[in-house]
PDB file of C-alpha atoms in Angstrom:
ATOM      1  CA  MET F   1      -2.322 -17.800  -1.061  1.00 47.00           C
ATOM      2  CA  PRO F   2      -5.239 -19.586   0.627  1.00 50.00           C
ATOM      3  CA  ALA F   3      -7.751 -17.674   2.306  1.00 47.00           C
ATOM      4  CA  ALA F   4      -6.617 -19.520   5.774  1.00 57.00           C
ATOM      5  CA  SER F   5      -3.543 -17.299   5.584  1.00 69.00           C
ATOM      6  CA  GLY F   6      -4.971 -14.288   6.532  1.00 73.00           C
ATOM      7  CA  PRO F   7      -7.960 -11.900   5.960  1.00 80.00           C
ATOM      8  CA  LEU F   8      -8.949 -11.211   2.272  1.00 82.00           C
ATOM      9  CA  GLY F   9      -8.192  -8.217   0.517  1.00 84.00           C
ATOM     10  CA  ALA F  10      -9.808  -6.355  -2.170  1.00 85.00           C
ATOM     11  CA  LEU F  11      -7.785  -8.488  -4.809  1.00 85.00           C
ATOM     12  CA  GLY F  12      -9.264 -11.612  -3.054  1.00 85.00           C
ATOM     13  CA  GLN F  13      -5.859 -12.658  -1.960  1.00 81.00           C
ATOM     14  CA  SER F  14      -5.027 -12.996   1.590  1.00 79.00           C
ATOM     15  CA  ALA F  15      -3.390  -9.900   3.087  1.00 75.00           C
ATOM     16  CA  THR F  16      -0.002 -10.780   4.268  1.00 73.00           C
ATOM     17  CA  THR F  17       2.312  -8.294   6.158  1.00 65.00           C
ATOM     18  CA  ASP F  18       4.834  -8.026   3.472  1.00 68.00           C
ATOM     19  CA  PRO F  19       4.556  -6.167   1.564  1.00 70.00           C
ATOM     20  CA  ASN F  20       0.861  -5.009   1.809  1.00 77.00           C
ATOM     21  CA  ILE F  21      -0.883  -1.341   1.451  1.00 85.00           C
ATOM     22  CA  ALA F  22      -4.053  -0.096   1.462  1.00 88.00           C
ATOM     23  CA  VAL F  23      -4.797   2.921  -1.008  1.00 91.00           C
ATOM     24  CA  ASP F  24      -7.544   4.862  -2.224  1.00 91.00           C
ATOM     25  CA  PRO F  25      -8.399   2.870  -5.157  1.00 90.00           C
ATOM     26  CA  ASP F  26      -9.977   6.113  -7.280  1.00 90.00           C
ATOM     27  CA  LEU F  27      -5.973   7.368  -7.195  1.00 88.00           C
ATOM     28  CA  ILE F  28      -4.096   4.355  -6.816  1.00 88.00           C
ATOM     29  CA  VAL F  29      -4.533   1.340  -9.076  1.00 86.00           C
ATOM     30  CA  LEU F  30      -5.000  -1.777  -7.485  1.00 89.00           C
ATOM     31  CA  ALA F  31      -1.808  -4.138  -7.682  1.00 89.00           C
ATOM     32  CA  ALA F  32       0.351  -1.416  -8.778  1.00 89.00           C
ATOM     33  CA  PRO F  33       4.086  -1.263  -7.401  1.00 91.00           C
ATOM     34  CA  LEU F  34       4.861   1.325  -5.271  1.00 90.00           C
ATOM     35  CA  TRP F  35       7.827   2.953  -3.803  1.00 91.00           C
ATOM     36  CA  VAL F  36       7.618   4.078  -0.111  1.00 87.00           C
ATOM     37  CA  GLU F  37       9.445   6.479   2.188  1.00 87.00           C
ATOM     38  CA  ILE F  38       8.814   6.685   5.872  1.00 80.00           C
ATOM     39  CA  GLY F  39      11.872   8.607   7.452  1.00 79.00           C
ATOM     40  CA  GLU F  40      15.183   7.746   5.910  1.00 84.00           C
ATOM     41  CA  SER F  41      14.075   4.434   4.986  1.00 86.00           C
ATOM     42  CA  GLY F  42      12.396   3.117   1.902  1.00 88.00           C
ATOM     43  CA  ARG F  43      10.611  -0.201   0.250  1.00 88.00           C
ATOM     44  CA  SER F  44       8.861  -1.526  -2.575  1.00 89.00           C
ATOM     45  CA  VAL F  45       5.309  -2.319  -1.734  1.00 88.00           C
ATOM     46  CA  ILE F  46       2.512  -3.516  -3.878  1.00 88.00           C
ATOM     47  CA  ALA F  47      -1.298  -1.747  -3.562  1.00 89.00           C
ATOM     48  CA  ARG F  48      -3.006  -4.857  -2.522  1.00 89.00           C
ATOM     49  CA  ASP F  49      -6.328  -3.434  -0.554  1.00 89.00           C
ATOM     50  CA  THR F  50      -8.848  -0.763   0.097  1.00 90.00           C
ATOM     51  CA  GLY F  51     -10.286   0.673   3.060  1.00 83.00           C
ATOM     52  CA  SER F  52     -13.357   3.140   3.818  1.00 84.00           C
ATOM     53  CA  ALA F  53     -11.353   5.429   5.376  1.00 84.00           C
ATOM     54  CA  ILE F  54      -8.325   5.742   3.092  1.00 88.00           C
ATOM     55  CA  LYS F  55      -9.290   8.499   1.073  1.00 89.00           C
ATOM     56  CA  GLY F  56      -6.838  11.056  -0.894  1.00 87.00           C
ATOM     57  CA  ALA F  57      -3.307  10.875  -2.918  1.00 78.00           C
ATOM     58  CA  GLN F  58      -1.400  10.621   0.310  1.00 76.00           C
ATOM     59  CA  CYS F  59      -3.388   8.423   2.527  1.00 83.00           C
ATOM     60  CA  ALA F  60      -2.691   4.532   2.854  1.00 83.00           C
ATOM     61  CA  ASP F  61      -2.669   1.427   5.731  1.00 80.00           C
ATOM     62  CA  VAL F  62      -0.180  -0.647   6.287  1.00 77.00           C
ATOM     63  CA  PHE F  63      -1.258  -4.092   7.066  1.00 75.00           C
ATOM     64  CA  ARG F  64       0.240  -5.151  10.061  1.00 72.00           C
ATOM     65  CA  GLY F  65      -1.126  -8.811  10.671  1.00 74.00           C
ATOM     66  CA  THR F  66      -4.294  -9.937  13.209  1.00 75.00           C
ATOM     67  CA  GLY F  67      -4.685 -10.267  16.588  1.00 78.00           C
ATOM     68  CA  VAL F  68      -4.234  -7.954  19.749  1.00 80.00           C
ATOM     69  CA  VAL F  69      -0.549  -7.173  19.393  1.00 77.00           C
ATOM     70  CA  ALA F  70      -0.787  -6.509  15.258  1.00 71.00           C
ATOM     71  CA  GLY F  71      -3.956  -4.118  16.659  1.00 70.00           C
ATOM     72  CA  ASP F  72      -1.815  -2.443  19.274  1.00 74.00           C
ATOM     73  CA  CYS F  73       0.906  -1.834  16.896  1.00 69.00           C
ATOM     74  CA  ALA F  74      -1.403  -0.362  14.074  1.00 66.00           C
ATOM     75  CA  GLY F  75      -3.357   1.633  16.254  1.00 67.00           C
ATOM     76  CA  ARG F  76      -0.294   3.539  17.144  1.00 68.00           C
ATOM     77  CA  MET F  77       1.080   4.164  13.674  1.00 69.00           C
ATOM     78  CA  ARG F  78       0.780   7.923  12.479  1.00 69.00           C
ATOM     79  CA  ASP F  79       4.068   8.034  10.375  1.00 71.00           C
ATOM     80  CA  SER F  80       4.274  10.781   7.760  1.00 75.00           C
ATOM     81  CA  GLY F  81       5.947   9.589   4.322  1.00 78.00           C
ATOM     82  CA  ARG F  82       5.690   9.931   0.980  1.00 84.00           C
ATOM     83  CA  TRP F  83       5.436   7.201  -2.050  1.00 84.00           C
ATOM     84  CA  VAL F  84       5.732   7.318  -5.870  1.00 86.00           C
ATOM     85  CA  THR F  85       3.498   4.857  -7.999  1.00 86.00           C
ATOM     86  CA  LEU F  86       5.950   2.985 -10.254  1.00 87.00           C
ATOM     87  CA  LEU F  87       5.151   2.592 -13.975  1.00 80.00           C
ATOM     88  CA  PRO F  88       6.668   1.082 -17.053  1.00 79.00           C
ATOM     89  CA  PRO F  89       8.609   4.169 -18.980  1.00 80.00           C
ATOM     90  CA  ASP F  90       6.112   4.294 -21.754  1.00 79.00           C
ATOM     91  CA  ARG F  91       2.968   4.545 -19.283  1.00 74.00           C
ATOM     92  CA  ALA F  92       4.967   7.086 -17.430  1.00 73.00           C
ATOM     93  CA  ALA F  93       5.697   9.120 -20.487  1.00 73.00           C
ATOM     94  CA  ARG F  94       1.886   9.020 -21.545  1.00 74.00           C
ATOM     95  CA  SER F  95       0.594  10.146 -17.990  1.00 68.00           C
ATOM     96  CA  LEU F  96       2.774  13.252 -18.072  1.00 65.00           C
ATOM     97  CA  VAL F  97       0.795  14.481 -21.269  1.00 59.00           C
TER      98      VAL F  97
END
């Protein structure tokens, strides 16, 4: 995706509003698929970015776009939720050892 399509994220790709999430790279591998649940809805997202204020196992930032409207929306977001990192079966089994 060309840089003109949005700000560049940690993977060197333009950030998009769907599905893009910033995570703590010390805990979540960049480009990892995640299943995110907020309230009663869930969806798959990709860990495509990081942020200096995103620290901890359950801290993330959802990219809402650019401009005043997106900034206002992002500034009001304080939703609680949960996620799981999706791993291939062999890798998941190794992580349990």
